[in-house]
């Protein structure tokens, strides 16, 4: 079966079940934690896909990677279903699909803000501005890049705005180069 089809089907089922139980926000946070652990701890994926480990041990690993003892019953039932159906090799894709479906359902935009120095105030201002313009919620990931010298770069839903000093200096340099070519 196609990985995307299987993953999306299971993710839709989890979202529908979580919404029915009114815990979709909690499940979303747990799924984000687990997805981050899948990326940061490559051995987790190998352990979950290991046919030697039994389903109970795999469930315990998934519980710990999702947030520990406080993981919702709905997510634990989902893990049991995935393991019973022997679909653990699709689990990471199911997590990503759930995150995408949840964000689409709740109108959440995901962005990346890169600044030369940490600026919580700028981040809050941009999140508020974008949220008010789009009537949605914004999840902003902040990064620091001293090479920008000043200003910021914001990437949001496929769009990029480069308002950095480094970019402005680069454009000025290109203008001087273009003028010098005309003179010669």
CSV table of C-alpha atoms in Angstrom, one decimal:
chain,number,residue,atom,x,y,z
A,1,UNK,CA,0.0,0.0,0.0
A,2,UNK,CA,1.0,3.6,-0.6
A,3,UNK,CA,2.7,5.2,2.5
A,4,UNK,CA,0.8,8.5,2.0
A,5,UNK,CA,-2.6,6.8,1.7
A,6,UNK,CA,-2.1,4.6,4.8
A,7,UNK,CA,-0.7,7.5,6.9
A,8,UNK,CA,-3.4,9.9,5.9
A,9,UNK,CA,-6.2,7.4,6.6
A,10,UNK,CA,-4.9,6.7,10.1
A,11,UNK,CA,-4.2,10.4,10.8
A,12,UNK,CA,-7.8,11.3,9.8
A,13,UNK,CA,-9.1,8.6,12.0
A,14,UNK,CA,-7.0,9.8,15.0
A,15,UNK,CA,-8.2,13.4,14.4
A,16,UNK,CA,-11.8,12.4,14.2
A,17,UNK,CA,-11.6,10.3,17.3
A,18,UNK,CA,-9.7,13.0,19.3
A,19,UNK,CA,-12.2,15.6,18.2
A,20,UNK,CA,-15.1,13.3,19.2
A,21,UNK,CA,-13.5,13.0,22.7
A,22,UNK,CA,-12.7,16.8,22.7
A,23,UNK,CA,-9.0,16.2,23.3
A,24,UNK,CA,-7.6,17.1,19.9
A,25,UNK,CA,-5.4,19.9,21.3
A,26,UNK,CA,-3.8,17.6,23.9
A,27,UNK,CA,-3.3,14.9,21.3
A,28,UNK,CA,-1.7,17.5,18.9
A,29,UNK,CA,0.9,18.5,21.6
A,30,UNK,CA,1.7,14.8,22.3
A,31,UNK,CA,2.0,14.0,18.6
A,32,UNK,CA,4.3,17.0,18.1
A,33,UNK,CA,6.5,15.8,21.0
A,34,UNK,CA,6.6,12.3,19.6
A,35,UNK,CA,7.4,13.5,16.0
A,36,UNK,CA,10.3,15.6,17.4
A,37,UNK,CA,11.6,12.6,19.3
A,38,UNK,CA,11.4,10.5,16.1
A,39,UNK,CA,13.7,13.1,14.5
A,40,UNK,CA,16.0,13.7,17.5
A,41,UNK,CA,16.3,10.0,18.5
A,42,UNK,CA,16.9,7.8,15.4
A,43,UNK,CA,17.1,4.7,17.6
A,44,UNK,CA,13.4,5.2,18.5
A,45,UNK,CA,12.3,4.4,15.0
A,46,UNK,CA,14.5,1.4,14.8
A,47,UNK,CA,13.1,0.1,18.2
A,48,UNK,CA,9.5,0.6,17.2
A,49,UNK,CA,10.0,-1.1,13.8
A,50,UNK,CA,12.0,-4.0,15.5
A,51,UNK,CA,10.0,-7.2,15.1
A,52,UNK,CA,11.7,-8.8,18.1
A,53,UNK,CA,10.1,-6.3,20.6
A,54,UNK,CA,6.6,-7.1,21.6
A,55,UNK,CA,3.7,-4.6,21.3
A,56,UNK,CA,3.5,-3.9,25.0
A,57,UNK,CA,7.2,-2.8,25.1
A,58,UNK,CA,6.7,-0.7,22.0
A,59,UNK,CA,3.6,1.0,23.6
A,60,UNK,CA,5.7,1.9,26.6
A,61,UNK,CA,8.4,3.4,24.4
A,62,UNK,CA,5.8,5.4,22.5
A,63,UNK,CA,4.3,6.6,25.8
A,64,UNK,CA,7.6,7.8,27.1
A,65,UNK,CA,8.5,9.5,23.8
A,66,UNK,CA,5.1,11.2,23.7
A,67,UNK,CA,5.4,12.9,27.1
A,68,UNK,CA,5.5,10.1,29.7
A,69,UNK,CA,2.8,9.0,32.1
A,70,UNK,CA,0.4,11.8,31.2
A,71,UNK,CA,-0.2,10.7,27.6
A,72,UNK,CA,-3.9,10.7,26.7
A,73,UNK,CA,-5.8,7.5,26.6
A,74,UNK,CA,-6.9,8.3,23.0
A,75,UNK,CA,-3.3,8.4,21.8
A,76,UNK,CA,-2.5,5.2,23.6
A,77,UNK,CA,-5.4,3.5,22.0
A,78,UNK,CA,-4.2,4.8,18.6
A,79,UNK,CA,-0.7,3.3,19.3
A,80,UNK,CA,-2.3,-0.1,20.2
A,81,UNK,CA,-4.3,0.0,16.9
A,82,UNK,CA,-1.2,0.8,14.9
A,83,UNK,CA,0.8,-2.0,16.5
A,84,UNK,CA,-2.0,-4.5,16.3
A,85,UNK,CA,-2.3,-3.8,12.5
A,86,UNK,CA,1.5,-4.0,12.1
A,87,UNK,CA,1.7,-0.5,10.7
A,88,UNK,CA,4.5,0.8,12.9
A,89,UNK,CA,6.7,1.5,9.9
A,90,UNK,CA,4.2,4.2,8.8
A,91,UNK,CA,3.9,5.7,12.3
A,92,UNK,CA,6.2,8.7,11.7
A,93,UNK,CA,4.3,9.6,8.5
A,94,UNK,CA,1.0,9.2,10.4
A,95,UNK,CA,2.3,11.7,13.0
A,96,UNK,CA,3.3,14.3,10.3
A,97,UNK,CA,-0.1,13.8,8.6
A,98,UNK,CA,-2.0,14.3,11.9
A,99,UNK,CA,0.0,17.5,12.5
A,100,UNK,CA,-0.8,18.8,9.0
A,101,UNK,CA,-4.5,17.9,9.3
A,102,UNK,CA,-4.8,19.5,12.7
A,103,UNK,CA,-3.1,22.7,11.6
A,104,UNK,CA,-5.4,22.9,8.5
A,105,UNK,CA,-8.5,22.2,10.7
A,106,UNK,CA,-7.5,24.9,13.3
A,107,UNK,CA,-6.2,27.4,10.7
A,108,UNK,CA,-2.7,27.4,12.1
A,109,UNK,CA,0.1,28.9,10.0
A,110,UNK,CA,3.7,27.8,10.6
A,111,UNK,CA,6.6,30.2,10.2
A,112,UNK,CA,10.3,30.6,10.8
A,113,UNK,CA,11.8,33.9,12.0
A,114,UNK,CA,15.5,34.4,11.7
A,115,UNK,CA,17.1,37.4,13.5
A,116,UNK,CA,20.6,38.5,14.2
A,117,UNK,CA,20.0,38.7,17.9
A,118,UNK,CA,17.2,37.2,20.1
A,119,UNK,CA,14.1,39.4,19.9
A,120,UNK,CA,11.0,38.1,21.7
A,121,UNK,CA,9.2,41.5,21.2
A,122,UNK,CA,9.7,41.3,17.4
A,123,UNK,CA,8.5,37.7,17.3
A,124,UNK,CA,5.4,38.6,19.4
A,125,UNK,CA,4.6,41.6,17.1
A,126,UNK,CA,4.9,39.5,13.9
A,127,UNK,CA,2.8,36.7,15.3
A,128,UNK,CA,0.1,39.2,16.3
A,129,UNK,CA,0.2,41.0,13.0
A,130,UNK,CA,0.1,37.9,10.9
A,131,UNK,CA,-2.6,36.3,13.1
A,132,UNK,CA,-4.8,39.4,12.8
A,133,UNK,CA,-4.4,39.6,9.0
A,134,UNK,CA,-5.1,35.9,8.4
A,135,UNK,CA,-7.7,35.3,11.2
A,136,UNK,CA,-5.6,32.3,12.3
A,137,UNK,CA,-3.1,31.3,14.8
A,138,UNK,CA,0.6,31.4,14.0
A,139,UNK,CA,3.3,29.1,15.3
A,140,UNK,CA,6.6,30.8,14.9
A,141,UNK,CA,10.0,29.0,15.2
A,142,UNK,CA,12.8,31.5,16.0
A,143,UNK,CA,16.4,31.1,14.9
A,144,UNK,CA,19.5,33.3,15.5
A,145,UNK,CA,21.9,34.0,12.6
A,146,UNK,CA,24.5,36.7,13.5
A,147,UNK,CA,25.5,36.9,9.8
A,148,UNK,CA,22.3,38.9,9.2
A,149,UNK,CA,23.9,41.9,11.0
A,150,UNK,CA,20.5,43.2,11.7
A,151,UNK,CA,16.8,43.0,10.7
A,152,UNK,CA,15.1,39.7,10.1
A,153,UNK,CA,14.0,37.0,7.6
A,154,UNK,CA,10.5,35.6,7.9
A,155,UNK,CA,9.3,32.5,6.1
A,156,UNK,CA,5.7,31.7,6.2
A,157,UNK,CA,3.7,29.2,4.2
A,158,UNK,CA,6.0,29.2,1.2
A,159,UNK,CA,6.6,33.0,1.3
A,160,UNK,CA,9.9,34.7,2.3
A,161,UNK,CA,10.5,38.3,3.4
A,162,UNK,CA,14.2,39.2,3.8
A,163,UNK,CA,14.4,42.5,5.7
A,164,UNK,CA,18.0,41.9,6.9
A,165,UNK,CA,20.9,44.3,6.8
A,166,UNK,CA,23.0,41.7,5.1
A,167,UNK,CA,20.5,41.4,2.2
A,168,UNK,CA,20.3,45.2,1.8
A,169,UNK,CA,24.1,45.5,1.7
A,170,UNK,CA,24.1,42.7,-1.0
A,171,UNK,CA,21.6,44.6,-3.1
A,172,UNK,CA,23.6,47.9,-2.8
A,173,UNK,CA,26.7,46.0,-3.9
A,174,UNK,CA,24.9,44.6,-6.9
A,175,UNK,CA,23.7,48.1,-7.9
A,176,UNK,CA,27.3,49.4,-7.8
A,177,UNK,CA,28.5,46.4,-9.9
A,178,UNK,CA,25.7,47.1,-12.4
A,179,UNK,CA,26.6,50.8,-12.6
A,180,UNK,CA,30.3,50.1,-13.0
A,181,UNK,CA,29.6,47.8,-15.9
A,182,UNK,CA,27.7,50.6,-17.8
A,183,UNK,CA,30.6,53.0,-17.3
A,184,UNK,CA,33.2,50.8,-18.9
